[in-house]
mmCIF file of C-alpha atoms in Angstrom:
data_model
loop_
_atom_site.group_PDB
_atom_site.id
_atom_site.type_symbol
_atom_site.label_atom_id
_atom_site.label_comp_id
_atom_site.label_asym_id
_atom_site.label_seq_id
_atom_site.Cartn_x
_atom_site.Cartn_y
_atom_site.Cartn_z
ATOM 1 C CA MET A 2 146.307 -63.274 204.583
ATOM 2 C CA GLU A 3 146.262 -63.076 200.835
ATOM 3 C CA PRO A 4 144.033 -60.259 199.550
ATOM 4 C CA GLN A 5 141.789 -62.798 197.803
ATOM 5 C CA HIS A 6 141.251 -64.775 200.987
ATOM 6 C CA ARG A 7 140.607 -61.600 202.930
ATOM 7 C CA ALA A 8 137.862 -60.586 200.510
ATOM 8 C CA LEU A 9 136.355 -64.051 200.669
ATOM 9 C CA ALA A 10 136.472 -64.041 204.465
ATOM 10 C CA LEU A 11 134.879 -60.599 204.668
ATOM 11 C CA HIS A 12 131.939 -61.445 202.428
ATOM 12 C CA ALA A 13 131.353 -64.821 204.039
ATOM 13 C CA GLY A 14 131.553 -63.058 207.409
ATOM 14 C CA VAL A 15 128.894 -60.550 206.416
ATOM 15 C CA LEU A 16 126.549 -63.381 205.398
ATOM 16 C CA VAL A 17 127.187 -65.229 208.680
ATOM 17 C CA VAL A 18 126.515 -62.061 210.693
ATOM 18 C CA LEU A 19 123.271 -61.516 208.792
ATOM 19 C CA PHE A 20 122.294 -65.116 209.522
ATOM 20 C CA LEU A 21 123.051 -64.766 213.240
ATOM 21 C CA LEU A 22 121.324 -61.395 213.536
ATOM 22 C CA GLN A 23 117.899 -63.026 213.188
ATOM 23 C CA PHE A 24 118.272 -64.608 216.624
ATOM 24 C CA VAL A 25 118.978 -61.324 218.413
ATOM 25 C CA LEU A 26 116.990 -58.702 216.505
ATOM 26 C CA PRO A 27 113.728 -57.508 218.048
ATOM 27 C CA PRO A 28 110.660 -58.195 215.811
ATOM 28 C CA TYR A 29 110.459 -54.696 214.391
ATOM 29 C CA HIS A 30 114.069 -54.615 213.200
ATOM 30 C CA HIS A 31 113.781 -58.246 212.169
ATOM 31 C CA THR A 32 111.169 -57.242 209.563
ATOM 32 C CA ASN A 33 113.199 -54.196 208.574
ATOM 33 C CA PHE A 34 116.257 -56.313 207.891
ATOM 34 C CA THR A 35 114.177 -58.663 205.776
ATOM 35 C CA SER A 36 113.134 -55.872 203.461
ATOM 36 C CA ILE A 37 116.603 -54.300 203.543
ATOM 37 C CA MET A 38 118.125 -57.536 202.278
ATOM 38 C CA VAL A 39 115.582 -57.772 199.455
ATOM 39 C CA LEU A 40 116.129 -54.118 198.551
ATOM 40 C CA ALA A 41 119.893 -54.602 198.725
ATOM 41 C CA THR A 42 119.523 -57.356 196.138
ATOM 42 C CA TYR A 43 117.894 -54.775 193.911
ATOM 43 C CA GLY A 44 120.832 -52.496 194.756
ATOM 44 C CA ILE A 45 123.337 -55.183 193.756
ATOM 45 C CA GLY A 46 121.569 -55.483 190.421
ATOM 46 C CA TYR A 47 121.749 -51.743 189.936
ATOM 47 C CA ASN A 48 125.380 -51.629 191.032
ATOM 48 C CA LEU A 49 126.309 -54.206 188.413
ATOM 49 C CA LEU A 50 125.323 -51.642 185.799
ATOM 50 C CA ILE A 51 126.400 -48.319 187.284
ATOM 51 C CA GLY A 52 129.302 -49.485 189.436
ATOM 52 C CA TYR A 53 130.964 -52.088 187.277
ATOM 53 C CA THR A 54 129.909 -51.280 183.716
ATOM 54 C CA GLY A 55 129.677 -47.513 184.136
ATOM 55 C CA LEU A 56 126.182 -47.196 182.669
ATOM 56 C CA LEU A 57 123.973 -44.821 184.645
ATOM 57 C CA SER A 58 120.331 -45.853 184.366
ATOM 58 C CA LEU A 59 117.618 -43.706 185.883
ATOM 59 C CA GLY A 60 114.862 -46.202 185.184
ATOM 60 C CA HIS A 61 115.677 -49.295 187.159
ATOM 61 C CA ALA A 62 112.343 -49.187 188.929
ATOM 62 C CA MET A 63 110.836 -50.678 185.754
ATOM 63 C CA PHE A 64 112.849 -53.874 186.193
ATOM 64 C CA PHE A 65 112.059 -54.097 189.884
ATOM 65 C CA ALA A 66 108.385 -53.492 189.084
ATOM 66 C CA SER A 67 108.313 -55.951 186.180
ATOM 67 C CA GLY A 68 109.503 -58.723 188.490
ATOM 68 C CA LEU A 69 107.060 -57.547 191.138
ATOM 69 C CA TYR A 70 104.114 -57.455 188.763
ATOM 70 C CA ALA A 71 104.948 -60.595 186.812
ATOM 71 C CA ALA A 72 105.119 -62.598 190.041
ATOM 72 C CA GLY A 73 102.223 -60.802 191.711
ATOM 73 C CA LEU A 74 99.820 -61.054 188.780
ATOM 74 C CA ALA A 75 100.706 -64.705 188.174
ATOM 75 C CA VAL A 76 99.798 -65.484 191.782
ATOM 76 C CA HIS A 77 96.727 -63.281 191.835
ATOM 77 C CA TYR A 78 95.112 -64.300 188.556
ATOM 78 C CA LEU A 79 96.525 -67.726 187.737
ATOM 79 C CA GLY A 80 97.015 -69.052 191.240
ATOM 80 C CA VAL A 81 100.591 -70.056 190.479
ATOM 81 C CA ASP A 82 102.648 -71.302 193.453
ATOM 82 C CA PRO A 83 105.166 -68.792 194.875
ATOM 83 C CA VAL A 84 108.297 -70.612 193.709
ATOM 84 C CA SER A 85 107.184 -70.697 190.059
ATOM 85 C CA ALA A 86 105.929 -67.124 190.375
ATOM 86 C CA PHE A 87 109.347 -66.034 191.628
ATOM 87 C CA ILE A 88 111.121 -67.750 188.743
ATOM 88 C CA PHE A 89 108.607 -66.313 186.300
ATOM 89 C CA GLY A 90 109.089 -62.803 187.731
ATOM 90 C CA ALA A 91 112.866 -62.982 187.510
ATOM 91 C CA ALA A 92 112.757 -64.414 183.980
ATOM 92 C CA ALA A 93 110.292 -61.751 182.845
ATOM 93 C CA ALA A 94 112.544 -58.990 184.174
ATOM 94 C CA PHE A 95 115.556 -60.594 182.451
ATOM 95 C CA ALA A 96 113.767 -60.695 179.088
ATOM 96 C CA PHE A 97 112.394 -57.195 179.551
ATOM 97 C CA ALA A 98 115.812 -55.785 180.439
ATOM 98 C CA ALA A 99 117.348 -57.438 177.388
ATOM 99 C CA ALA A 100 114.627 -55.957 175.162
ATOM 100 C CA VAL A 101 115.064 -52.485 176.657
ATOM 101 C CA GLY A 102 118.814 -52.860 176.294
ATOM 102 C CA LEU A 103 118.577 -53.607 172.577
ATOM 103 C CA ILE A 104 117.065 -50.156 172.096
ATOM 104 C CA ALA A 105 118.484 -48.063 174.932
ATOM 105 C CA LEU A 106 122.096 -49.207 174.599
ATOM 106 C CA ARG A 107 122.362 -47.523 171.219
ATOM 107 C CA THR A 108 122.770 -44.343 173.240
ATOM 108 C CA THR A 109 125.381 -43.437 175.846
ATOM 109 C CA GLY A 110 125.848 -41.004 178.698
ATOM 110 C CA VAL A 111 123.078 -38.508 179.329
ATOM 111 C CA SER A 112 120.945 -39.891 176.493
ATOM 112 C CA PHE A 113 121.040 -43.341 178.092
ATOM 113 C CA MET A 114 119.918 -41.821 181.383
ATOM 114 C CA ILE A 115 116.982 -40.072 179.742
ATOM 115 C CA VAL A 116 115.984 -43.037 177.574
ATOM 116 C CA THR A 117 115.895 -45.407 180.546
ATOM 117 C CA MET A 118 114.036 -42.812 182.600
ATOM 118 C CA MET A 119 111.454 -42.356 179.851
ATOM 119 C CA PHE A 120 110.935 -46.097 179.402
ATOM 120 C CA SER A 121 110.494 -46.427 183.118
ATOM 121 C CA GLN A 122 108.037 -43.561 183.210
ATOM 122 C CA ALA A 123 106.103 -45.131 180.327
ATOM 123 C CA CYS A 124 105.927 -48.396 182.305
ATOM 124 C CA PHE A 125 104.697 -46.582 185.393
ATOM 125 C CA LEU A 126 101.986 -44.832 183.372
ATOM 126 C CA LEU A 127 101.100 -48.072 181.599
ATOM 127 C CA ILE A 128 100.517 -49.752 184.954
ATOM 128 C CA LEU A 129 98.172 -46.921 185.873
ATOM 129 C CA TYR A 130 96.525 -46.979 182.447
ATOM 130 C CA MET A 131 95.744 -50.691 182.657
ATOM 131 C CA ASN A 132 94.216 -50.206 186.048
ATOM 132 C CA ASP A 133 91.512 -52.851 185.457
ATOM 133 C CA VAL A 134 94.168 -55.544 185.379
ATOM 134 C CA THR A 135 96.962 -54.127 187.511
ATOM 135 C CA HIS A 136 95.012 -52.147 190.126
ATOM 136 C CA GLY A 137 97.953 -49.774 189.969
ATOM 137 C CA ASP A 138 96.614 -47.012 192.155
ATOM 138 C CA GLU A 139 95.177 -48.995 195.030
ATOM 139 C CA GLY A 140 97.396 -52.062 194.639
ATOM 140 C CA ILE A 141 96.722 -55.782 194.947
ATOM 141 C CA VAL A 142 97.029 -57.618 198.243
ATOM 142 C CA LEU A 143 98.066 -61.249 197.783
ATOM 143 C CA THR A 144 96.168 -63.649 200.019
ATOM 144 C CA GLU A 145 97.853 -65.701 202.718
ATOM 145 C CA ALA A 146 96.770 -68.953 201.113
ATOM 146 C CA ALA A 147 98.501 -68.004 197.882
ATOM 147 C CA ARG A 148 101.776 -67.377 199.694
ATOM 148 C CA GLN A 149 102.367 -70.892 200.957
ATOM 149 C CA ILE A 150 105.434 -72.913 199.929
ATOM 150 C CA GLY A 151 104.806 -76.493 201.069
ATOM 151 C CA PRO A 152 104.757 -76.387 204.874
ATOM 152 C CA PHE A 153 106.262 -72.886 205.010
ATOM 153 C CA SER A 154 104.153 -69.780 204.968
ATOM 154 C CA LEU A 155 105.569 -66.496 203.717
ATOM 155 C CA ILE A 156 103.669 -64.808 206.536
ATOM 156 C CA ASP A 157 106.083 -66.335 209.047
ATOM 157 C CA PRO A 158 108.822 -63.734 209.775
ATOM 158 C CA ASN A 159 111.510 -66.382 210.250
ATOM 159 C CA VAL A 160 110.788 -67.987 206.882
ATOM 160 C CA ARG A 161 110.790 -64.578 205.255
ATOM 161 C CA TYR A 162 114.063 -63.555 206.862
ATOM 162 C CA ASN A 163 115.879 -66.658 205.733
ATOM 163 C CA LEU A 164 114.478 -66.509 202.216
ATOM 164 C CA ALA A 165 115.524 -62.871 201.971
ATOM 165 C CA LEU A 166 118.963 -63.849 203.211
ATOM 166 C CA ALA A 167 119.156 -66.654 200.656
ATOM 167 C CA LEU A 168 118.190 -64.252 197.881
ATOM 168 C CA PHE A 169 120.721 -61.679 199.036
ATOM 169 C CA ALA A 170 123.444 -64.295 199.418
ATOM 170 C CA GLY A 171 122.728 -65.584 195.921
ATOM 171 C CA ALA A 172 123.011 -62.104 194.446
ATOM 172 C CA LEU A 173 126.167 -61.382 196.454
ATOM 173 C CA ILE A 174 127.855 -64.591 195.345
ATOM 174 C CA LEU A 175 126.815 -64.080 191.725
ATOM 175 C CA CYS A 176 128.219 -60.543 191.799
ATOM 176 C CA PHE A 177 131.397 -61.692 193.572
ATOM 177 C CA LEU A 178 132.061 -64.403 191.004
ATOM 178 C CA LEU A 179 131.085 -62.262 188.033
ATOM 179 C CA VAL A 180 133.341 -59.363 188.964
ATOM 180 C CA ARG A 181 136.340 -61.680 189.237
ATOM 181 C CA SER A 182 135.588 -63.540 186.031
ATOM 182 C CA ARG A 183 136.877 -62.694 182.571
ATOM 183 C CA VAL A 184 133.503 -61.184 181.645
ATOM 184 C CA GLY A 185 133.548 -59.036 184.778
ATOM 185 C CA ARG A 186 136.964 -57.671 183.918
ATOM 186 C CA VAL A 187 135.753 -56.744 180.446
ATOM 187 C CA LEU A 188 132.808 -54.903 182.037
ATOM 188 C CA ILE A 189 135.140 -52.950 184.322
ATOM 189 C CA ALA A 190 137.339 -52.154 181.352
ATOM 190 C CA ILE A 191 134.265 -50.811 179.522
ATOM 191 C CA ARG A 192 133.605 -48.553 182.501
ATOM 192 C CA GLU A 193 137.151 -47.223 182.350
ATOM 193 C CA ASN A 194 137.480 -46.806 178.605
ATOM 194 C CA GLU A 195 134.928 -48.262 176.246
ATOM 195 C CA GLU A 196 136.668 -47.222 173.071
ATOM 196 C CA ARG A 197 139.857 -48.983 173.997
ATOM 197 C CA VAL A 198 137.975 -52.179 174.814
ATOM 198 C CA ASN A 199 136.320 -51.927 171.432
ATOM 199 C CA MET A 200 139.682 -51.474 169.770
ATOM 200 C CA LEU A 201 140.984 -54.589 171.519
ATOM 201 C CA GLY A 202 138.381 -56.538 169.587
ATOM 202 C CA TYR A 203 135.661 -56.993 172.171
ATOM 203 C CA HIS A 204 132.101 -56.526 171.040
ATOM 204 C CA THR A 205 131.252 -54.030 173.795
ATOM 205 C CA PHE A 206 127.562 -53.843 172.873
ATOM 206 C CA ARG A 207 127.105 -57.527 173.723
ATOM 207 C CA TYR A 208 128.865 -57.157 177.049
ATOM 208 C CA LYS A 209 126.788 -54.111 177.957
ATOM 209 C CA LEU A 210 123.626 -55.947 176.954
ATOM 210 C CA LEU A 211 124.631 -58.867 179.157
ATOM 211 C CA ALA A 212 125.315 -56.514 182.073
ATOM 212 C CA LEU A 213 121.949 -54.821 181.638
ATOM 213 C CA ALA A 214 120.089 -58.136 181.359
ATOM 214 C CA LEU A 215 121.794 -59.547 184.470
ATOM 215 C CA SER A 216 121.137 -56.312 186.286
ATOM 216 C CA GLY A 217 117.475 -56.555 185.281
ATOM 217 C CA LEU A 218 117.403 -60.195 186.400
ATOM 218 C CA LEU A 219 118.646 -59.348 189.899
ATOM 219 C CA SER A 220 116.354 -56.312 190.173
ATOM 220 C CA GLY A 221 113.393 -58.341 188.976
ATOM 221 C CA ALA A 222 114.193 -61.222 191.321
ATOM 222 C CA ALA A 223 114.212 -58.716 194.182
ATOM 223 C CA GLY A 224 110.912 -57.295 192.968
ATOM 224 C CA ALA A 225 109.303 -60.734 192.707
ATOM 225 C CA ALA A 226 110.551 -61.651 196.175
ATOM 226 C CA TYR A 227 109.232 -58.385 197.565
ATOM 227 C CA ALA A 228 105.769 -59.019 196.099
ATOM 228 C CA LEU A 229 105.611 -62.570 197.465
ATOM 229 C CA MET A 230 107.076 -61.821 200.872
ATOM 230 C CA PHE A 231 105.127 -58.715 201.708
ATOM 231 C CA GLY A 232 102.041 -59.632 199.696
ATOM 232 C CA TYR A 233 101.541 -56.251 198.116
ATOM 233 C CA VAL A 234 101.806 -55.178 194.481
ATOM 234 C CA GLY A 235 101.328 -51.538 193.478
ATOM 235 C CA ALA A 236 102.340 -48.884 190.971
ATOM 236 C CA THR A 237 104.450 -46.909 193.468
ATOM 237 C CA PHE A 238 107.224 -49.472 193.035
ATOM 238 C CA ALA A 239 107.508 -48.450 189.379
ATOM 239 C CA SER A 240 107.708 -44.721 190.120
ATOM 240 C CA ILE A 241 110.883 -42.750 189.634
ATOM 241 C CA GLU A 242 111.350 -42.665 193.391
ATOM 242 C CA TYR A 243 112.376 -46.312 193.347
ATOM 243 C CA SER A 244 114.913 -45.716 190.594
ATOM 244 C CA ILE A 245 116.422 -42.910 192.646
ATOM 245 C CA TYR A 246 116.514 -45.058 195.783
ATOM 246 C CA ALA A 247 118.650 -47.675 194.062
ATOM 247 C CA LEU A 248 121.005 -44.948 192.865
ATOM 248 C CA LEU A 249 121.159 -43.529 196.361
ATOM 249 C CA TRP A 250 121.940 -46.836 198.080
ATOM 250 C CA VAL A 251 124.702 -47.600 195.627
ATOM 251 C CA LEU A 252 126.222 -44.115 195.815
ATOM 252 C CA LEU A 253 126.067 -44.050 199.597
ATOM 253 C CA GLY A 254 127.550 -47.510 200.062
ATOM 254 C CA GLY A 255 130.076 -47.087 197.288
ATOM 255 C CA SER A 256 129.458 -47.782 193.624
ATOM 256 C CA GLY A 257 131.619 -50.544 192.241
ATOM 257 C CA THR A 258 131.910 -52.339 195.585
ATOM 258 C CA ILE A 259 130.097 -55.609 196.234
ATOM 259 C CA LEU A 260 128.951 -54.763 199.743
ATOM 260 C CA GLY A 261 128.140 -51.142 198.893
ATOM 261 C CA PRO A 262 124.432 -51.715 198.142
ATOM 262 C CA ILE A 263 123.657 -53.389 201.483
ATOM 263 C CA VAL A 264 125.581 -50.763 203.451
ATOM 264 C CA GLY A 265 123.789 -48.001 201.546
ATOM 265 C CA ALA A 266 120.359 -49.630 201.787
ATOM 266 C CA LEU A 267 120.771 -50.226 205.511
ATOM 267 C CA LEU A 268 121.830 -46.654 206.293
ATOM 268 C CA MET A 269 119.283 -45.096 203.970
ATOM 269 C CA PHE A 270 116.459 -47.250 205.335
ATOM 270 C CA TYR A 271 117.065 -46.115 208.883
ATOM 271 C CA LEU A 272 117.744 -42.533 207.805
ATOM 272 C CA VAL A 273 114.362 -42.367 206.037
ATOM 273 C CA GLU A 274 112.773 -44.144 208.999
ATOM 274 C CA TRP A 275 114.200 -41.567 211.375
ATOM 275 C CA ALA A 276 113.341 -38.639 209.101
ATOM 276 C CA SER A 277 109.714 -39.701 208.653
ATOM 277 C CA GLU A 278 109.346 -39.765 212.428
ATOM 278 C CA VAL A 279 110.617 -36.222 212.675
ATOM 279 C CA THR A 280 108.875 -34.705 209.675
ATOM 280 C CA GLU A 281 106.278 -35.643 207.103
ATOM 281 C CA SER A 282 108.363 -34.390 204.209
ATOM 282 C CA TYR A 283 111.068 -37.009 204.685
ATOM 283 C CA ARG A 284 111.865 -36.874 200.980
ATOM 284 C CA ILE A 285 113.830 -33.699 201.609
ATOM 285 C CA VAL A 286 116.333 -35.856 203.502
ATOM 286 C CA VAL A 287 116.562 -38.194 200.513
ATOM 287 C CA GLY A 288 117.144 -35.268 198.148
ATOM 288 C CA ALA A 289 119.688 -33.589 200.384
ATOM 289 C CA ALA A 290 121.549 -36.878 200.833
ATOM 290 C CA LEU A 291 121.748 -37.320 197.071
ATOM 291 C CA VAL A 292 123.088 -33.804 196.492
ATOM 292 C CA LEU A 293 125.640 -34.002 199.311
ATOM 293 C CA LEU A 294 126.822 -37.438 198.198
ATOM 294 C CA THR A 295 127.448 -36.480 194.587
ATOM 295 C CA LEU A 296 129.126 -33.208 195.538
ATOM 296 C CA PHE A 297 131.351 -34.221 198.435
ATOM 297 C CA PHE A 298 131.431 -37.974 198.673
ATOM 298 C CA PRO A 299 131.183 -39.436 195.166
ATOM 299 C CA LYS A 300 132.927 -42.708 196.015
ATOM 300 C CA GLY A 301 130.623 -43.592 198.907
ATOM 301 C CA ILE A 302 131.561 -45.230 202.169
ATOM 302 C CA LEU A 303 133.215 -48.404 200.937
ATOM 303 C CA GLY A 304 134.694 -46.688 197.889
ATOM 304 C CA THR A 305 136.479 -44.187 200.122
ATOM 305 C CA LEU A 306 137.516 -46.956 202.492
ATOM 306 C CA ARG A 307 139.002 -48.880 199.588
ATOM 307 C CA GLU A 308 140.907 -45.846 198.421
ATOM 308 C CA ARG A 309 142.356 -45.086 201.843
ATOM 309 C CA ARG A 310 142.823 -48.419 203.551
ATOM 310 C CA LEU A 311 141.452 -51.612 202.109
ATOM 311 C CA ARG A 312 142.852 -51.778 198.614
ATOM 312 C CA TRP A 313 141.799 -55.390 198.214
ATOM 313 C CA LEU A 314 138.085 -54.702 198.584
ATOM 314 C CA PRO A 315 136.338 -56.001 195.461
ATOM 315 C CA MET B 23 139.961 -12.155 177.728
ATOM 316 C CA PRO B 24 139.438 -15.330 179.712
ATOM 317 C CA VAL B 25 135.957 -16.804 179.769
ATOM 318 C CA LEU B 26 134.982 -17.636 183.341
ATOM 319 C CA PHE B 27 133.047 -20.704 182.347
ATOM 320 C CA ASP B 28 131.724 -21.495 185.811
ATOM 321 C CA ARG B 29 130.148 -18.040 185.910
ATOM 322 C CA VAL B 30 128.682 -18.530 182.458
ATOM 323 C CA TYR B 31 127.191 -21.833 183.623
ATOM 324 C CA ALA B 32 125.794 -20.182 186.739
ATOM 325 C CA ALA B 33 124.337 -17.295 184.720
ATOM 326 C CA VAL B 34 122.745 -19.635 182.161
ATOM 327 C CA PHE B 35 121.336 -21.776 184.942
ATOM 328 C CA ALA B 36 119.884 -18.693 186.648
ATOM 329 C CA LEU B 37 118.400 -17.452 183.374
ATOM 330 C CA GLY B 38 116.828 -20.835 182.633
ATOM 331 C CA THR B 39 115.420 -21.000 186.140
ATOM 332 C CA MET B 40 113.970 -17.538 185.723
ATOM 333 C CA LEU B 41 112.164 -18.585 182.538
ATOM 334 C CA ALA B 42 110.776 -21.638 184.325
ATOM 335 C CA ALA B 43 109.614 -19.420 187.194
ATOM 336 C CA ILE B 44 107.877 -17.074 184.762
ATOM 337 C CA ALA B 45 106.077 -20.065 183.260
ATOM 338 C CA GLY B 46 105.065 -21.043 186.785
ATOM 339 C CA VAL B 47 103.650 -17.598 187.472
ATOM 340 C CA LEU B 48 101.745 -17.591 184.195
ATOM 341 C CA ILE B 49 100.170 -21.003 184.746
ATOM 342 C CA VAL B 50 98.868 -20.334 188.253
ATOM 343 C CA PRO B 51 95.670 -18.557 187.109
ATOM 344 C CA ILE B 52 94.794 -21.669 185.031
ATOM 345 C CA LYS B 53 95.958 -24.527 187.249
ATOM 346 C CA PRO B 54 95.994 -24.816 191.033
ATOM 347 C CA ALA B 55 99.281 -24.143 192.816
ATOM 348 C CA TYR B 56 100.539 -26.992 194.969
ATOM 349 C CA TYR B 57 103.892 -28.441 195.855
ATOM 350 C CA LEU B 58 103.957 -31.138 193.161
ATOM 351 C CA MET B 59 102.737 -28.876 190.362
ATOM 352 C CA GLY B 60 106.185 -28.935 188.747
ATOM 353 C CA LEU B 61 106.116 -32.649 188.038
ATOM 354 C CA ASP B 62 104.006 -32.643 184.873
ATOM 355 C CA PRO B 63 105.698 -29.640 183.243
ATOM 356 C CA LEU B 64 109.065 -31.198 184.077
ATOM 357 C CA LEU B 65 108.217 -34.284 182.079
ATOM 358 C CA LEU B 66 106.618 -32.284 179.274
ATOM 359 C CA SER B 67 109.546 -29.885 178.988
ATOM 360 C CA PHE B 68 111.867 -32.866 178.632
ATOM 361 C CA VAL B 69 109.601 -34.225 175.945
ATOM 362 C CA VAL B 70 109.413 -30.943 174.074
ATOM 363 C CA VAL B 71 113.104 -30.110 174.184
ATOM 364 C CA ILE B 72 114.220 -33.546 173.079
ATOM 365 C CA ILE B 73 111.648 -34.001 170.351
ATOM 366 C CA GLY B 74 112.340 -30.487 169.117
ATOM 367 C CA GLY B 75 116.055 -31.142 169.109
ATOM 368 C CA LEU B 76 118.507 -30.197 171.853
ATOM 369 C CA GLY B 77 119.817 -26.691 171.322
ATOM 370 C CA SER B 78 117.239 -25.801 168.686
ATOM 371 C CA LEU B 79 114.961 -22.915 169.586
ATOM 372 C CA ARG B 80 112.763 -23.316 166.509
ATOM 373 C CA GLY B 81 112.369 -27.033 167.159
ATOM 374 C CA ALA B 82 111.418 -26.431 170.796
ATOM 375 C CA ILE B 83 108.664 -23.979 169.831
ATOM 376 C CA ILE B 84 107.206 -26.223 167.111
ATOM 377 C CA ALA B 85 107.409 -29.276 169.387
ATOM 378 C CA ALA B 86 105.769 -27.367 172.239
ATOM 379 C CA PHE B 87 102.748 -26.624 170.053
ATOM 380 C CA VAL B 88 102.553 -30.107 168.562
ATOM 381 C CA ILE B 89 102.942 -31.893 171.901
ATOM 382 C CA GLY B 90 100.726 -29.460 173.777
ATOM 383 C CA ILE B 91 97.852 -29.714 171.307
ATOM 384 C CA SER B 92 98.092 -33.470 170.780
ATOM 385 C CA ASP B 93 98.309 -33.975 174.550
ATOM 386 C CA GLY B 94 95.148 -31.934 175.018
ATOM 387 C CA VAL B 95 93.258 -33.651 172.203
ATOM 388 C CA MET B 96 94.234 -37.162 173.274
ATOM 389 C CA SER B 97 93.483 -36.447 176.917
ATOM 390 C CA VAL B 98 89.968 -35.453 175.945
ATOM 391 C CA PHE B 99 89.242 -38.332 173.569
ATOM 392 C CA PHE B 100 91.216 -41.167 175.181
ATOM 393 C CA SER B 101 92.976 -40.816 178.515
ATOM 394 C CA PRO B 102 95.588 -38.434 179.939
ATOM 395 C CA ASN B 103 97.768 -41.392 180.822
ATOM 396 C CA LEU B 104 97.756 -42.747 177.282
ATOM 397 C CA SER B 105 98.955 -39.456 175.831
ATOM 398 C CA LYS B 106 101.759 -39.304 178.388
ATOM 399 C CA ILE B 107 102.787 -42.880 177.651
ATOM 400 C CA LEU B 108 103.042 -42.117 173.945
ATOM 401 C CA ALA B 109 104.945 -38.889 174.601
ATOM 402 C CA THR B 110 107.524 -40.553 176.853
ATOM 403 C CA LEU B 111 107.999 -43.448 174.443
ATOM 404 C CA LEU B 112 108.403 -40.971 171.601
ATOM 405 C CA VAL B 113 111.151 -39.187 173.528
ATOM 406 C CA ALA B 114 113.018 -42.421 174.119
ATOM 407 C CA LEU B 115 112.750 -43.417 170.468
ATOM 408 C CA VAL B 116 113.736 -39.971 169.208
ATOM 409 C CA LEU B 117 116.840 -40.009 171.406
ATOM 410 C CA VAL B 118 117.797 -43.425 170.106
ATOM 411 C CA PHE B 119 117.046 -43.080 166.421
ATOM 412 C CA ARG B 120 117.085 -39.348 165.709
ATOM 413 C CA PRO B 121 119.153 -37.625 168.416
ATOM 414 C CA GLU B 122 119.054 -34.313 166.545
ATOM 415 C CA GLY B 123 115.280 -34.093 167.100
ATOM 416 C CA LEU B 124 112.347 -34.175 164.738
ATOM 417 C CA PHE B 125 111.970 -30.482 163.987
ATOM 418 C CA GLY B 126 115.360 -28.921 164.547
ATOM 419 C CA GLY B 127 118.049 -28.908 161.953
ATOM 420 C CA LYS B 128 121.596 -29.303 163.196
ATOM 421 C CA ALA B 129 122.030 -28.085 166.761
ATOM 422 C CA ARG B 130 123.958 -24.831 166.947
#
């Protein structure tokens, strides 16, 4: 097969397998896979920035949380229907990411990491500070009645699974198309050598801003979906832990690979699950995984696989 | 003579860690010791070093006083969260618009 067709077949195959899995998974893993697919969407958004554009953000939790809160608060206070709330959440995260980008993208490298981390921390604290509205510390539980889309209820696991799959598939396809497009190639070129891209006459700032805004859009869409599907909105989702998780999934799966985030999220989810059964301080596993990955396995699973065997993997 | 830069890095890292540990020892009589006690100072040390100017000792000391006092005053009169929000935003803005810091001169 042609490399292009192989890649297409692989990604379509993954989506088909995920669709079929819902008929065989036991209820517990069924729910796990639902949240893994939503979280992997967040990972795809993060990967767009770190993996393809080469910008390392340590504050992506703010985009996830802005989608989560925009959708959650709209449902809670205004009684908006879930579909509009989802669109509103994603759009809010897109606008927020673009605004952050206008300021943060003036810096590069370590400064960019710190600036995004500080913005994210400020958001987290702001959610706690405005506790009267956001109920940051104890969280808001969205009612069942508010999570009804026509005849479908978001309480129903099957509805949730398929919506999560649809969201994930959308993000996967968007990423797949983007990476192969002209814009995507410019982004990859920026990752490899920004100065040269600048010299070739591309306005790299605009491309980076676009990457950050799209990344925020996907993260925010995942956040909004998470709020609506699981009916809980809280400040923990804005904490630095959630920024680190996204980094971890992408690094584990392979940064700069389209399927990396889902592979990483899946493995990490079950690793944390297993670790929290064994010990209460499961975060030590998360920390150790991060250190070991960066030291010994910087390309991740799919990145290494691409290097050794599957050169065509996008 | 060759400079073994990895050893220099390791030595500097150890020295920095030692200073942080001393600060930890000194703060224990004032604040309770528990496993997350490093979180707040971590954030504040970031704030201080960046606002003071990376690589500027004078800037770090001035910034430590300014941030420490304003943090205390604002925590009393408004809310501890508000002072932290302003401090983190200030760091971000300083890094973007004045990377050499507010109090340091040129980094040496």
